Amino acid sequence: PAPASAGATPIDFEAARRHGAFQPIGAPVPPEVSAAAWPASPGDRFLLARLEAAGLSPAPAADRRTLIRRVHFDLAGLPPAVEDVEDFVNDPEPQAFARVVDRLLASPHYGERWGRHWLDVARYADTKDLVLLYGKDAIRPDAYTYRDYVIRAFNADVPYDRFIHEQLAADTLDVGEERWRLAAMGFLTLGRLFDKNPHDIYDDQIDTVTRGLLALTVSCARCHDHKYDAIPTEDYYALYGVFASSEPPLERPLIADPPGTPEQAEFQKKVAAERQKLADLIDREYAESQREACARTGDYLVKIATEKPDPLEDAVFYLSLSPGDLKPQITSRWRRFLEKRPADDPVFGPWNELMAVFGGARSGGESGTGPPSHGDTEAGVEGTIGDPAAVAAARAGDVRAVVQKWLAAPSGTQHGELNPLVREALAEATLAGRGDVARAYGALFRRVYEESRPAPANATASGVQAPAEDSTDAVGASARQQLLDILTGRDGPVYFPKRSTYLYMTRVPRGEYDRLLLEVDKLAVYFDAAPPRAMVLVDSPEPYDPRVFVRGNPSQPGATVARRFLRIVAGENRGEFGAGSGRLDLARAITAPGNPLTARVMANRVWMHHFGRPIVETPSDFGERSDPPTHPELLDWLAREFQESAGHKAQSTKHNPWSLKRLHRLLLLTSAYQQSSLASSFRPSTLDARPNPDPENRLLGRFNRRRLDLEAMRDSLLAASGRLDRRMFGRPTDVAGDPQNARRTVYGLVDRQNLPGLYRVFDFASPDQSADRRPDTIVPQQALFAMNSPFMIEQSRALIGRAEIAVDDDHSRVAALYRLIVARDPSPAETAQALAFLAADRKDSHGEASTLSRREQLAQVLLLTNEFMFVD
């Protein structure tokens, strides 16, 4: 049921916190086990105890060739060289595998592999999802800087809490000379644009942050309280206020100095011209918007005094405006400004009392919130109380009493006094309704504003007369300045920062503004010399005060809520976020020691990528609808070790909490990770006919065999062919459509609107939203790609061209092929089969000549094998 409707019940937070995900991270003691010699780590004992309880035993250890290949793909996403395999196989030292792990964790390829895993969570894409944008025009020129940041951060083992802080609020942190860290905020800014609807953009940011970091589906509370979890709508809009109080800067910050090349100089010249056009447009529209807002103060006041509040005032600031429209944002700020005026305000004290006399709220708010109306037709309220003539007479008497009271007040600009100019306006005005009051104030503000503006240079020739010299003395400079401060001061309802001018533009200039922004982006895309910039957010000058949108409808704002963290996590005494948008406060709340979710969620993700399936089956949803963890004590042990880890030994012995490399090491050095994937963990006696109690291997009695994902498969093909380009970082390239492209797949262009067929066929994560895990399919198109694609043919030809293959005898050639592709020597049977294939006629079974030579066909066949395409 919807909140406040029949059948709805309040959320029981105390009961909700009994769910395991919200319990504090425990300090579980590894259990006693029968096979005491098997565990290599305390974590192994949690697994073994469950296996023994089910009557199972772990699989034997994997052979060393299998193990080194497994860990190479897990940590680097690339196959080991045959020399690395042989060195490990022949190393008798007990610490040989630990040294392999440390070497891979120190490799720059580690960041490329694990950075790609994180990009799935961050719903990374290189393009905008706007209509009528195609090809390079659709590319976000600086999106790649976030991908590069993630790779750098993983390689540098940036503590996970700092990693989160930078992704949510790097603009507020001291990054020193490491400007590349500013690019972390692509985590927030690289989502879909939703046709520039900010409500959907904020929803996407809330969803990415809460599912990605906390495994909570907070966005389900956009329209109503969460159906299953203890997340009220108020908590959703508390986070909404954080992101609605943030905005992209007009010019993104540089994260590297531009190269001093002729091409870069040409780029700077062209982009400077477009930016100047943009600056001129903003200057012109800002001045005009400010002038119009001041000059039309009377229109705003009349609207406030005579109309109910428009629910869209706080909600449609992204819509185009027509010339002559009042700006909803300014109307809303005028309302809030008037609501905050004290009863003895020297300017608006009479306004408040007169509005009450005429039947409105103190601020001219919604009809019905103040005393009954006595027939003010401007307010749209019918007079139905008593005799109309008597009511009118009574009201007129009340109005005179209010006016006389204020005219008798001291004259001045302090509280309890009356601004002399307001005194003059009230004495001269005929006040028969709320609109009359508003017009009297409006005329006064307009006159003061117009008189304050400098006379044009040709004032005499045009007939425009400057105000009389003694007018300022007559009314008092301080009284005039007090009114001007309301119109032009930074705390007044008319002010907005220049960088927000686009929100106040009408349709035509807003279209020109968008066009110029697009031109600047296009130049950065088409010029390789364009320096990299960070796609940051900054705090809005005026933080947004969020309100609950009833049923998720922005046109129905409800109760005001504070910007703060989730009640289910932060508890009953949670404080409000401080100055600015609250993004840094949010990041700190996510990584606070008392938050049990963050460490569990990341430990579960890391476990999933190493073991093939997570401990909690839904990595982005730890709520009521999730399956319980298969090994809750193990998950808590890992989470605690992660938060309090003592540092990666290969780098330092210094205490280093939140170290991902330390967490990898904990997992990889377990006996569980080093099990064989081939041996069955259930070996019943001949008299025991009961079925396997763990057919899905959820208890991990053996290692899970896995097919290479897209990135590892393509990169392995390039590595085997000798063509792999190991350069790091930089702009995205077409790795799916260009068979000659040899860059690692992580640097491939991810087109959100037109994801390449290669990506879709091999289960690439959808970049439309945060992905918890990739699908795992086996479809015919995968085999067809391996057999027929130009990319596969190119690798087969390149492989035969390698120096190791260019030998005179086929026997040596076959041996070299096996060593390069599967990092081992062929068996005698495999050698004989390959030699027979090479000696056969080049015609296929249909009598047609192949496009590949016999040697190239043999190379392609070996690249197609399960031994190459799967990891045991």
PDB file of N, CA, C and O in Angstrom, residues 626-677:
ATOM      1  N   SER A 626      16.862 -10.952  -1.174  1.00  0.00           N
ATOM      2  CA  SER A 626      18.065 -11.691  -1.562  1.00  0.00           C
ATOM      3  C   SER A 626      18.104 -13.040  -0.858  1.00  0.00           C
ATOM      4  O   SER A 626      17.536 -13.217   0.227  1.00  0.00           O
ATOM      5  N   ASP A 627      18.793 -13.985  -1.486  1.00  0.00           N
ATOM      6  CA  ASP A 627      19.036 -15.269  -0.828  1.00  0.00           C
ATOM      7  C   ASP A 627      20.054 -15.067   0.288  1.00  0.00           C
ATOM      8  O   ASP A 627      20.966 -14.236   0.173  1.00  0.00           O
ATOM      9  N   PRO A 628      19.934 -15.814   1.369  1.00  0.00           N
ATOM     10  CA  PRO A 628      20.942 -15.690   2.436  1.00  0.00           C
ATOM     11  C   PRO A 628      22.316 -16.082   1.905  1.00  0.00           C
ATOM     12  O   PRO A 628      22.440 -16.871   0.961  1.00  0.00           O
ATOM     13  N   PRO A 629      23.371 -15.543   2.476  1.00  0.00           N
ATOM     14  CA  PRO A 629      24.722 -15.938   2.038  1.00  0.00           C
ATOM     15  C   PRO A 629      24.964 -17.411   2.312  1.00  0.00           C
ATOM     16  O   PRO A 629      24.486 -17.973   3.306  1.00  0.00           O
ATOM     17  N   THR A 630      25.693 -18.048   1.398  1.00  0.00           N
ATOM     18  CA  THR A 630      26.000 -19.465   1.586  1.00  0.00           C
ATOM     19  C   THR A 630      26.930 -19.672   2.783  1.00  0.00           C
ATOM     20  O   THR A 630      26.854 -20.693   3.455  1.00  0.00           O
ATOM     21  N   HIS A 631      27.808 -18.695   3.036  1.00  0.00           N
ATOM     22  CA  HIS A 631      28.774 -18.798   4.141  1.00  0.00           C
ATOM     23  C   HIS A 631      28.828 -17.447   4.865  1.00  0.00           C
ATOM     24  O   HIS A 631      29.752 -16.646   4.650  1.00  0.00           O
ATOM     25  N   PRO A 632      27.830 -17.141   5.693  1.00  0.00           N
ATOM     26  CA  PRO A 632      27.790 -15.809   6.328  1.00  0.00           C
ATOM     27  C   PRO A 632      28.994 -15.513   7.213  1.00  0.00           C
ATOM     28  O   PRO A 632      29.489 -14.385   7.237  1.00  0.00           O
ATOM     29  N   GLU A 633      29.475 -16.530   7.943  1.00  0.00           N
ATOM     30  CA  GLU A 633      30.637 -16.273   8.809  1.00  0.00           C
ATOM     31  C   GLU A 633      31.878 -15.989   7.976  1.00  0.00           C
ATOM     32  O   GLU A 633      32.691 -15.133   8.327  1.00  0.00           O
ATOM     33  N   LEU A 634      32.018 -16.693   6.865  1.00  0.00           N
ATOM     34  CA  LEU A 634      33.150 -16.436   5.979  1.00  0.00           C
ATOM     35  C   LEU A 634      33.074 -15.016   5.420  1.00  0.00           C
ATOM     36  O   LEU A 634      34.097 -14.314   5.352  1.00  0.00           O
ATOM     37  N   LEU A 635      31.892 -14.573   5.031  1.00  0.00           N
ATOM     38  CA  LEU A 635      31.743 -13.219   4.491  1.00  0.00           C
ATOM     39  C   LEU A 635      32.110 -12.182   5.541  1.00  0.00           C
ATOM     40  O   LEU A 635      32.795 -11.192   5.235  1.00  0.00           O
ATOM     41  N   ASP A 636      31.692 -12.383   6.774  1.00  0.00           N
ATOM     42  CA  ASP A 636      32.057 -11.440   7.828  1.00  0.00           C
ATOM     43  C   ASP A 636      33.556 -11.466   8.094  1.00  0.00           C
ATOM     44  O   ASP A 636      34.173 -10.415   8.334  1.00  0.00           O
ATOM     45  N   TRP A 637      34.154 -12.652   8.075  1.00  0.00           N
ATOM     46  CA  TRP A 637      35.607 -12.729   8.280  1.00  0.00           C
ATOM     47  C   TRP A 637      36.340 -11.962   7.187  1.00  0.00           C
ATOM     48  O   TRP A 637      37.272 -11.205   7.462  1.00  0.00           O
ATOM     49  N   LEU A 638      35.908 -12.128   5.940  1.00  0.00           N
ATOM     50  CA  LEU A 638      36.537 -11.408   4.836  1.00  0.00           C
ATOM     51  C   LEU A 638      36.323  -9.906   4.963  1.00  0.00           C
ATOM     52  O   LEU A 638      37.246  -9.111   4.729  1.00  0.00           O
ATOM     53  N   ALA A 639      35.105  -9.493   5.318  1.00  0.00           N
ATOM     54  CA  ALA A 639      34.811  -8.063   5.440  1.00  0.00           C
ATOM     55  C   ALA A 639      35.658  -7.428   6.536  1.00  0.00           C
ATOM     56  O   ALA A 639      36.184  -6.321   6.376  1.00  0.00           O
ATOM     57  N   ARG A 640      35.799  -8.128   7.641  1.00  0.00           N
ATOM     58  CA  ARG A 640      36.611  -7.577   8.737  1.00  0.00           C
ATOM     59  C   ARG A 640      38.086  -7.502   8.332  1.00  0.00           C
ATOM     60  O   ARG A 640      38.762  -6.509   8.603  1.00  0.00           O
ATOM     61  N   GLU A 641      38.574  -8.554   7.688  1.00  0.00           N
ATOM     62  CA  GLU A 641      39.953  -8.528   7.215  1.00  0.00           C
ATOM     63  C   GLU A 641      40.162  -7.392   6.203  1.00  0.00           C
ATOM     64  O   GLU A 641      41.210  -6.743   6.187  1.00  0.00           O
ATOM     65  N   PHE A 642      39.176  -7.158   5.362  1.00  0.00           N
ATOM     66  CA  PHE A 642      39.263  -6.104   4.359  1.00  0.00           C
ATOM     67  C   PHE A 642      39.337  -4.734   5.027  1.00  0.00           C
ATOM     68  O   PHE A 642      40.198  -3.910   4.692  1.00  0.00           O
ATOM     69  N   GLN A 643      38.469  -4.484   5.984  1.00  0.00           N
ATOM     70  CA  GLN A 643      38.474  -3.189   6.659  1.00  0.00           C
ATOM     71  C   GLN A 643      39.733  -2.972   7.481  1.00  0.00           C
ATOM     72  O   GLN A 643      40.221  -1.851   7.608  1.00  0.00           O
ATOM     73  N   GLU A 644      40.273  -4.052   8.042  1.00  0.00           N
ATOM     74  CA  GLU A 644      41.393  -3.912   8.972  1.00  0.00           C
ATOM     75  C   GLU A 644      42.666  -4.544   8.439  1.00  0.00           C
ATOM     76  O   GLU A 644      43.578  -4.863   9.193  1.00  0.00           O
ATOM     77  N   SER A 645      42.758  -4.718   7.111  1.00  0.00           N
ATOM     78  CA  SER A 645      43.884  -5.437   6.525  1.00  0.00           C
ATOM     79  C   SER A 645      45.203  -4.761   6.845  1.00  0.00           C
ATOM     80  O   SER A 645      45.285  -3.549   6.982  1.00  0.00           O
ATOM     81  N   ALA A 646      46.231  -5.574   6.946  1.00  0.00           N
ATOM     82  CA  ALA A 646      47.529  -5.095   7.393  1.00  0.00           C
ATOM     83  C   ALA A 646      48.460  -4.694   6.275  1.00  0.00           C
ATOM     84  O   ALA A 646      49.639  -4.481   6.479  1.00  0.00           O
ATOM     85  N   GLY A 647      47.939  -4.583   5.086  1.00  0.00           N
ATOM     86  CA  GLY A 647      48.772  -4.128   3.991  1.00  0.00           C
ATOM     87  C   GLY A 647      49.272  -5.263   3.123  1.00  0.00           C
ATOM     88  O   GLY A 647      49.454  -6.392   3.570  1.00  0.00           O
ATOM     89  N   HIS A 648      49.509  -4.961   1.866  1.00  0.00           N
ATOM     90  CA  HIS A 648      49.988  -5.964   0.916  1.00  0.00           C
ATOM     91  C   HIS A 648      51.482  -6.188   1.134  1.00  0.00           C
ATOM     92  O   HIS A 648      52.287  -5.278   1.011  1.00  0.00           O
ATOM     93  N   LYS A 649      51.869  -7.405   1.454  1.00  0.00           N
ATOM     94  CA  LYS A 649      53.242  -7.678   1.876  1.00  0.00           C
ATOM     95  C   LYS A 649      54.264  -7.355   0.801  1.00  0.00           C
ATOM     96  O   LYS A 649      55.399  -7.015   1.095  1.00  0.00           O
ATOM     97  N   ALA A 650      53.854  -7.483  -0.459  1.00  0.00           N
ATOM     98  CA  ALA A 650      54.817  -7.213  -1.524  1.00  0.00           C
ATOM     99  C   ALA A 650      55.151  -5.739  -1.628  1.00  0.00           C
ATOM    100  O   ALA A 650      56.118  -5.365  -2.232  1.00  0.00           O
ATOM    101  N   GLN A 651      54.339  -4.899  -0.991  1.00  0.00           N
ATOM    102  CA  GLN A 651      54.572  -3.464  -1.084  1.00  0.00           C
ATOM    103  C   GLN A 651      55.048  -2.873   0.243  1.00  0.00           C
ATOM    104  O   GLN A 651      55.947  -2.063   0.285  1.00  0.00           O
ATOM    105  N   SER A 652      54.379  -3.277   1.328  1.00  0.00           N
ATOM    106  CA  SER A 652      54.678  -2.633   2.590  1.00  0.00           C
ATOM    107  C   SER A 652      54.142  -3.477   3.730  1.00  0.00           C
ATOM    108  O   SER A 652      53.200  -4.260   3.556  1.00  0.00           O
ATOM    109  N   THR A 653      54.703  -3.323   4.893  1.00  0.00           N
ATOM    110  CA  THR A 653      54.153  -3.954   6.087  1.00  0.00           C
ATOM    111  C   THR A 653      53.355  -2.958   6.908  1.00  0.00           C
ATOM    112  O   THR A 653      52.842  -3.289   7.962  1.00  0.00           O
ATOM    113  N   LYS A 654      53.249  -1.748   6.442  1.00  0.00           N
ATOM    114  CA  LYS A 654      52.494  -0.713   7.142  1.00  0.00           C
ATOM    115  C   LYS A 654      51.011  -1.047   7.128  1.00  0.00           C
ATOM    116  O   LYS A 654      50.479  -1.572   6.172  1.00  0.00           O
ATOM    117  N   HIS A 655      50.324  -0.720   8.242  1.00  0.00           N
ATOM    118  CA  HIS A 655      48.890  -0.962   8.332  1.00  0.00           C
ATOM    119  C   HIS A 655      48.180  -0.195   7.220  1.00  0.00           C
ATOM    120  O   HIS A 655      48.360   0.999   7.047  1.00  0.00           O
ATOM    121  N   ASN A 656      47.366  -0.895   6.467  1.00  0.00           N
ATOM    122  CA  ASN A 656      46.715  -0.279   5.304  1.00  0.00           C
ATOM    123  C   ASN A 656      45.289  -0.810   5.195  1.00  0.00           C
ATOM    124  O   ASN A 656      45.022  -1.755   4.459  1.00  0.00           O
ATOM    125  N   PRO A 657      44.354  -0.226   5.949  1.00  0.00           N
ATOM    126  CA  PRO A 657      42.974  -0.699   5.858  1.00  0.00           C
ATOM    127  C   PRO A 657      42.411  -0.512   4.461  1.00  0.00           C
ATOM    128  O   PRO A 657      42.885   0.303   3.677  1.00  0.00           O
ATOM    129  N   TRP A 658      41.403  -1.278   4.145  1.00  0.00           N
ATOM    130  CA  TRP A 658      40.672  -1.204   2.886  1.00  0.00           C
ATOM    131  C   TRP A 658      41.562  -1.509   1.676  1.00  0.00           C
ATOM    132  O   TRP A 658      41.335  -0.993   0.587  1.00  0.00           O
ATOM    133  N   SER A 659      42.558  -2.369   1.847  1.00  0.00           N
ATOM    134  CA  SER A 659      43.448  -2.707   0.744  1.00  0.00           C
ATOM    135  C   SER A 659      42.845  -3.837  -0.084  1.00  0.00           C
ATOM    136  O   SER A 659      42.678  -4.962   0.402  1.00  0.00           O
ATOM    137  N   LEU A 660      42.559  -3.557  -1.339  1.00  0.00           N
ATOM    138  CA  LEU A 660      42.031  -4.591  -2.225  1.00  0.00           C
ATOM    139  C   LEU A 660      43.091  -5.631  -2.558  1.00  0.00           C
ATOM    140  O   LEU A 660      42.789  -6.826  -2.684  1.00  0.00           O
ATOM    141  N   LYS A 661      44.323  -5.206  -2.732  1.00  0.00           N
ATOM    142  CA  LYS A 661      45.368  -6.170  -3.045  1.00  0.00           C
ATOM    143  C   LYS A 661      45.565  -7.155  -1.896  1.00  0.00           C
ATOM    144  O   LYS A 661      45.827  -8.347  -2.124  1.00  0.00           O
ATOM    145  N   ARG A 662      45.438  -6.683  -0.686  1.00  0.00           N
ATOM    146  CA  ARG A 662      45.512  -7.585   0.473  1.00  0.00           C
ATOM    147  C   ARG A 662      44.354  -8.586   0.429  1.00  0.00           C
ATOM    148  O   ARG A 662      44.533  -9.779   0.699  1.00  0.00           O
ATOM    149  N   LEU A 663      43.164  -8.121   0.068  1.00  0.00           N
ATOM    150  CA  LEU A 663      42.016  -9.013  -0.015  1.00  0.00           C
ATOM    151  C   LEU A 663      42.222 -10.080  -1.093  1.00  0.00           C
ATOM    152  O   LEU A 663      41.907 -11.255  -0.889  1.00  0.00           O
ATOM    153  N   HIS A 664      42.750  -9.676  -2.249  1.00  0.00           N
ATOM    154  CA  HIS A 664      43.064 -10.666  -3.282  1.00  0.00           C
ATOM    155  C   HIS A 664      43.994 -11.738  -2.728  1.00  0.00           C
ATOM    156  O   HIS A 664      43.794 -12.946  -2.954  1.00  0.00           O
ATOM    157  N   ARG A 665      45.007 -11.295  -2.038  1.00  0.00           N
ATOM    158  CA  ARG A 665      46.008 -12.239  -1.538  1.00  0.00           C
ATOM    159  C   ARG A 665      45.382 -13.236  -0.561  1.00  0.00           C
ATOM    160  O   ARG A 665      45.689 -14.433  -0.584  1.00  0.00           O
ATOM    161  N   LEU A 666      44.489 -12.727   0.295  1.00  0.00           N
ATOM    162  CA  LEU A 666      43.810 -13.612   1.242  1.00  0.00           C
ATOM    163  C   LEU A 666      43.057 -14.724   0.522  1.00  0.00           C
ATOM    164  O   LEU A 666      43.058 -15.873   0.951  1.00  0.00           O
ATOM    165  N   LEU A 667      42.400 -14.370  -0.578  1.00  0.00           N
ATOM    166  CA  LEU A 667      41.581 -15.335  -1.291  1.00  0.00           C
ATOM    167  C   LEU A 667      42.422 -16.300  -2.130  1.00  0.00           C
ATOM    168  O   LEU A 667      42.143 -17.501  -2.176  1.00  0.00           O
ATOM    169  N   LEU A 668      43.418 -15.766  -2.797  1.00  0.00           N
ATOM    170  CA  LEU A 668      44.176 -16.582  -3.742  1.00  0.00           C
ATOM    171  C   LEU A 668      45.087 -17.593  -3.052  1.00  0.00           C
ATOM    172  O   LEU A 668      45.422 -18.627  -3.644  1.00  0.00           O
ATOM    173  N   LEU A 669      45.494 -17.322  -1.839  1.00  0.00           N
ATOM    174  CA  LEU A 669      46.391 -18.239  -1.132  1.00  0.00           C
ATOM    175  C   LEU A 669      45.641 -19.261  -0.304  1.00  0.00           C
ATOM    176  O   LEU A 669      46.253 -19.991   0.491  1.00  0.00           O
ATOM    177  N   THR A 670      44.326 -19.352  -0.480  1.00  0.00           N
ATOM    178  CA  THR A 670      43.559 -20.388   0.209  1.00  0.00           C
ATOM    179  C   THR A 670      43.680 -21.726  -0.526  1.00  0.00           C
ATOM    180  O   THR A 670      43.922 -21.768  -1.735  1.00  0.00           O
ATOM    181  N   SER A 671      43.461 -22.785   0.190  1.00  0.00           N
ATOM    182  CA  SER A 671      43.393 -24.099  -0.452  1.00  0.00           C
ATOM    183  C   SER A 671      42.163 -24.198  -1.340  1.00  0.00           C
ATOM    184  O   SER A 671      42.172 -24.914  -2.350  1.00  0.00           O
ATOM    185  N   ALA A 672      41.102 -23.494  -0.965  1.00  0.00           N
ATOM    186  CA  ALA A 672      39.881 -23.533  -1.763  1.00  0.00           C
ATOM    187  C   ALA A 672      40.134 -23.011  -3.172  1.00  0.00           C
ATOM    188  O   ALA A 672      39.656 -23.591  -4.158  1.00  0.00           O
ATOM    189  N   TYR A 673      40.898 -21.919  -3.279  1.00  0.00           N
ATOM    190  CA  TYR A 673      41.172 -21.358  -4.602  1.00  0.00           C
ATOM    191  C   TYR A 673      42.060 -22.287  -5.419  1.00  0.00           C
ATOM    192  O   TYR A 673      41.957 -22.334  -6.649  1.00  0.00           O
ATOM    193  N   GLN A 674      42.897 -23.046  -4.756  1.00  0.00           N
ATOM    194  CA  GLN A 674      43.865 -23.879  -5.469  1.00  0.00           C
ATOM    195  C   GLN A 674      43.367 -25.286  -5.746  1.00  0.00           C
ATOM    196  O   GLN A 674      44.132 -26.159  -6.159  1.00  0.00           O
ATOM    197  N   GLN A 675      42.044 -25.529  -5.543  1.00  0.00           N
ATOM    198  CA  GLN A 675      41.469 -26.839  -5.861  1.00  0.00           C
ATOM    199  C   GLN A 675      41.400 -27.078  -7.366  1.00  0.00           C
ATOM    200  O   GLN A 675      41.351 -26.151  -8.165  1.00  0.00           O
ATOM    201  N   SER A 676      41.307 -28.338  -7.711  1.00  0.00           N
ATOM    202  CA  SER A 676      41.054 -28.719  -9.100  1.00  0.00           C
ATOM    203  C   SER A 676      39.589 -28.474  -9.429  1.00  0.00           C
ATOM    204  O   SER A 676      38.720 -28.537  -8.552  1.00  0.00           O
ATOM    205  N   SER A 677      39.321 -28.180 -10.677  1.00  0.00           N
ATOM    206  CA  SER A 677      37.937 -28.030 -11.129  1.00  0.00           C
ATOM    207  C   SER A 677      37.417 -29.317 -11.747  1.00  0.00           C
ATOM    208  O   SER A 677      36.233 -29.382 -12.117  1.00  0.00           O
TER     209      SER A 677
END
